[in-house]
Amino acid sequence: MERSKNRAKSALKRNQRLQSGYFHVWFRGNCKFTVFHEKKDFIEFLSRCNRFATHYNSSITAFVLMDNHVHLQVRTENLTQFISALLISFTQWSNRKKDLSGSLFESPFSSSKIYNLESLEHNFLYILTNPVRAGICKTINDYPWSSYHTYLPDNLNPLRSYIVVDNTVMSKLFS
């Protein structure tokens, strides 16, 4: 009986997600289906991401929104609450818009804790270059749904009106 309890405790520990620090978070559309069909979908997701990041005292340091998946680099103290609230909210909005029901994203979302500066840099570049590696564009400058544009001095970037990106990581890595 005691052995059984220890196994259950070990399984619980393995399944617990770390909540605090820097993370690479990624999730994709259910059955790999397209999630973002038009510009309005991308904008709504970014707006909700910004709202829930603020609500959960979190910050976005890098992102890329692809048609059927998302990569985020975040600093947070409440990872599960932040991402779960974001995904539930966006799914509800999308389902109302399209008169659908059910899951929009595969569950659960995936995350990887970032422990050091080298991993932070690797993850940052991995996220920003995702559209290039996927063959969607030739350079990261060509892809509109990425935090890459928010690091540039151009204050005319339209994404800035939907999401605040914390440039601390960018400045620290690439001063």
PDB file of N, CA, C and O in Angstrom, residues 27 35-36 40-50 65 70 72 86-87 90 93 105 163:
ATOM      1  N   PHE A  27       1.897  25.680 -28.786  1.00  0.00           N
ATOM      2  CA  PHE A  27       0.646  24.920 -28.917  1.00  0.00           C
ATOM      3  C   PHE A  27       0.204  25.022 -30.356  1.00  0.00           C
ATOM      4  O   PHE A  27       0.592  25.938 -31.076  1.00  0.00           O
ATOM      5  N   VAL A  35      -5.660  27.646 -37.370  1.00  0.00           N
ATOM      6  CA  VAL A  35      -6.311  28.398 -36.298  1.00  0.00           C
ATOM      7  C   VAL A  35      -6.556  29.843 -36.725  1.00  0.00           C
ATOM      8  O   VAL A  35      -7.593  30.418 -36.445  1.00  0.00           O
ATOM      9  N   PHE A  36      -5.578  30.401 -37.427  1.00  0.00           N
ATOM     10  CA  PHE A  36      -5.656  31.799 -37.843  1.00  0.00           C
ATOM     11  C   PHE A  36      -5.950  31.847 -39.340  1.00  0.00           C
ATOM     12  O   PHE A  36      -5.096  31.540 -40.159  1.00  0.00           O
ATOM     13  N   LYS A  40      -7.861  39.384 -38.800  1.00  0.00           N
ATOM     14  CA  LYS A  40      -8.610  39.633 -37.566  1.00  0.00           C
ATOM     15  C   LYS A  40      -8.316  38.569 -36.505  1.00  0.00           C
ATOM     16  O   LYS A  40      -8.282  38.865 -35.310  1.00  0.00           O
ATOM     17  N   ASP A  41      -8.109  37.322 -36.923  1.00  0.00           N
ATOM     18  CA  ASP A  41      -7.801  36.235 -35.984  1.00  0.00           C
ATOM     19  C   ASP A  41      -6.456  36.476 -35.301  1.00  0.00           C
ATOM     20  O   ASP A  41      -6.321  36.313 -34.089  1.00  0.00           O
ATOM     21  N   PHE A  42      -5.449  36.844 -36.078  1.00  0.00           N
ATOM     22  CA  PHE A  42      -4.123  37.127 -35.528  1.00  0.00           C
ATOM     23  C   PHE A  42      -4.199  38.286 -34.525  1.00  0.00           C
ATOM     24  O   PHE A  42      -3.631  38.219 -33.433  1.00  0.00           O
ATOM     25  N   ILE A  43      -4.893  39.342 -34.918  1.00  0.00           N
ATOM     26  CA  ILE A  43      -5.005  40.542 -34.084  1.00  0.00           C
ATOM     27  C   ILE A  43      -5.730  40.222 -32.776  1.00  0.00           C
ATOM     28  O   ILE A  43      -5.307  40.642 -31.696  1.00  0.00           O
ATOM     29  N   GLU A  44      -6.808  39.470 -32.866  1.00  0.00           N
ATOM     30  CA  GLU A  44      -7.570  39.110 -31.667  1.00  0.00           C
ATOM     31  C   GLU A  44      -6.718  38.277 -30.711  1.00  0.00           C
ATOM     32  O   GLU A  44      -6.751  38.477 -29.496  1.00  0.00           O
ATOM     33  N   PHE A  45      -5.951  37.345 -31.262  1.00  0.00           N
ATOM     34  CA  PHE A  45      -5.084  36.531 -30.413  1.00  0.00           C
ATOM     35  C   PHE A  45      -4.050  37.402 -29.704  1.00  0.00           C
ATOM     36  O   PHE A  45      -3.838  37.267 -28.498  1.00  0.00           O
ATOM     37  N   LEU A  46      -3.406  38.297 -30.436  1.00  0.00           N
ATOM     38  CA  LEU A  46      -2.395  39.168 -29.829  1.00  0.00           C
ATOM     39  C   LEU A  46      -3.000  40.058 -28.745  1.00  0.00           C
ATOM     40  O   LEU A  46      -2.406  40.248 -27.678  1.00  0.00           O
ATOM     41  N   SER A  47      -4.181  40.585 -28.996  1.00  0.00           N
ATOM     42  CA  SER A  47      -4.853  41.436 -28.011  1.00  0.00           C
ATOM     43  C   SER A  47      -5.168  40.659 -26.735  1.00  0.00           C
ATOM     44  O   SER A  47      -4.957  41.147 -25.623  1.00  0.00           O
ATOM     45  N   ARG A  48      -5.665  39.457 -26.912  1.00  0.00           N
ATOM     46  CA  ARG A  48      -5.981  38.622 -25.736  1.00  0.00           C
ATOM     47  C   ARG A  48      -4.708  38.186 -25.016  1.00  0.00           C
ATOM     48  O   ARG A  48      -4.672  38.123 -23.783  1.00  0.00           O
ATOM     49  N   CYS A  49      -3.681  37.896 -25.757  1.00  0.00           N
ATOM     50  CA  CYS A  49      -2.398  37.524 -25.163  1.00  0.00           C
ATOM     51  C   CYS A  49      -1.891  38.670 -24.295  1.00  0.00           C
ATOM     52  O   CYS A  49      -1.452  38.460 -23.157  1.00  0.00           O
ATOM     53  N   ASN A  50      -1.970  39.865 -24.806  1.00  0.00           N
ATOM     54  CA  ASN A  50      -1.543  41.043 -24.059  1.00  0.00           C
ATOM     55  C   ASN A  50      -2.385  41.223 -22.788  1.00  0.00           C
ATOM     56  O   ASN A  50      -1.854  41.478 -21.709  1.00  0.00           O
ATOM     57  N   LEU A  65       3.248  33.829 -34.546  1.00  0.00           N
ATOM     58  CA  LEU A  65       1.964  33.185 -34.789  1.00  0.00           C
ATOM     59  C   LEU A  65       1.982  32.624 -36.199  1.00  0.00           C
ATOM     60  O   LEU A  65       2.071  33.377 -37.165  1.00  0.00           O
ATOM     61  N   VAL A  70       1.513  28.291 -32.491  1.00  0.00           N
ATOM     62  CA  VAL A  70       2.045  29.498 -31.863  1.00  0.00           C
ATOM     63  C   VAL A  70       3.265  29.130 -31.034  1.00  0.00           C
ATOM     64  O   VAL A  70       3.292  28.088 -30.384  1.00  0.00           O
ATOM     65  N   LEU A  72       5.645  31.106 -28.061  1.00  0.00           N
ATOM     66  CA  LEU A  72       5.808  32.266 -27.199  1.00  0.00           C
ATOM     67  C   LEU A  72       7.030  32.058 -26.319  1.00  0.00           C
ATOM     68  O   LEU A  72       7.299  30.931 -25.884  1.00  0.00           O
ATOM     69  N   LEU A  86      -5.671  32.371 -21.637  1.00  0.00           N
ATOM     70  CA  LEU A  86      -5.527  32.859 -23.006  1.00  0.00           C
ATOM     71  C   LEU A  86      -6.181  31.907 -24.004  1.00  0.00           C
ATOM     72  O   LEU A  86      -6.973  32.327 -24.854  1.00  0.00           O
ATOM     73  N   LEU A  87      -5.866  30.627 -23.910  1.00  0.00           N
ATOM     74  CA  LEU A  87      -6.387  29.656 -24.878  1.00  0.00           C
ATOM     75  C   LEU A  87      -7.901  29.474 -24.760  1.00  0.00           C
ATOM     76  O   LEU A  87      -8.595  29.377 -25.776  1.00  0.00           O
ATOM     77  N   PHE A  90      -9.530  32.748 -26.232  1.00  0.00           N
ATOM     78  CA  PHE A  90      -9.458  32.830 -27.691  1.00  0.00           C
ATOM     79  C   PHE A  90     -10.331  31.762 -28.344  1.00  0.00           C
ATOM     80  O   PHE A  90     -10.990  32.029 -29.352  1.00  0.00           O
ATOM     81  N   TRP A  93     -13.919  32.935 -28.255  1.00  0.00           N
ATOM     82  CA  TRP A  93     -14.120  33.985 -29.255  1.00  0.00           C
ATOM     83  C   TRP A  93     -14.206  33.379 -30.657  1.00  0.00           C
ATOM     84  O   TRP A  93     -15.112  33.702 -31.434  1.00  0.00           O
ATOM     85  N   PHE A 105      -7.496  24.187 -29.831  1.00  0.00           N
ATOM     86  CA  PHE A 105      -6.091  23.818 -29.689  1.00  0.00           C
ATOM     87  C   PHE A 105      -5.952  22.437 -29.078  1.00  0.00           C
ATOM     88  O   PHE A 105      -6.788  22.015 -28.289  1.00  0.00           O
ATOM     89  N   ILE A 163      -0.157  44.367 -28.785  1.00  0.00           N
ATOM     90  CA  ILE A 163       0.596  43.619 -27.781  1.00  0.00           C
ATOM     91  C   ILE A 163       1.856  44.386 -27.382  1.00  0.00           C
ATOM     92  O   ILE A 163       2.502  45.008 -28.220  1.00  0.00           O
TER      93      ILE A 163
END
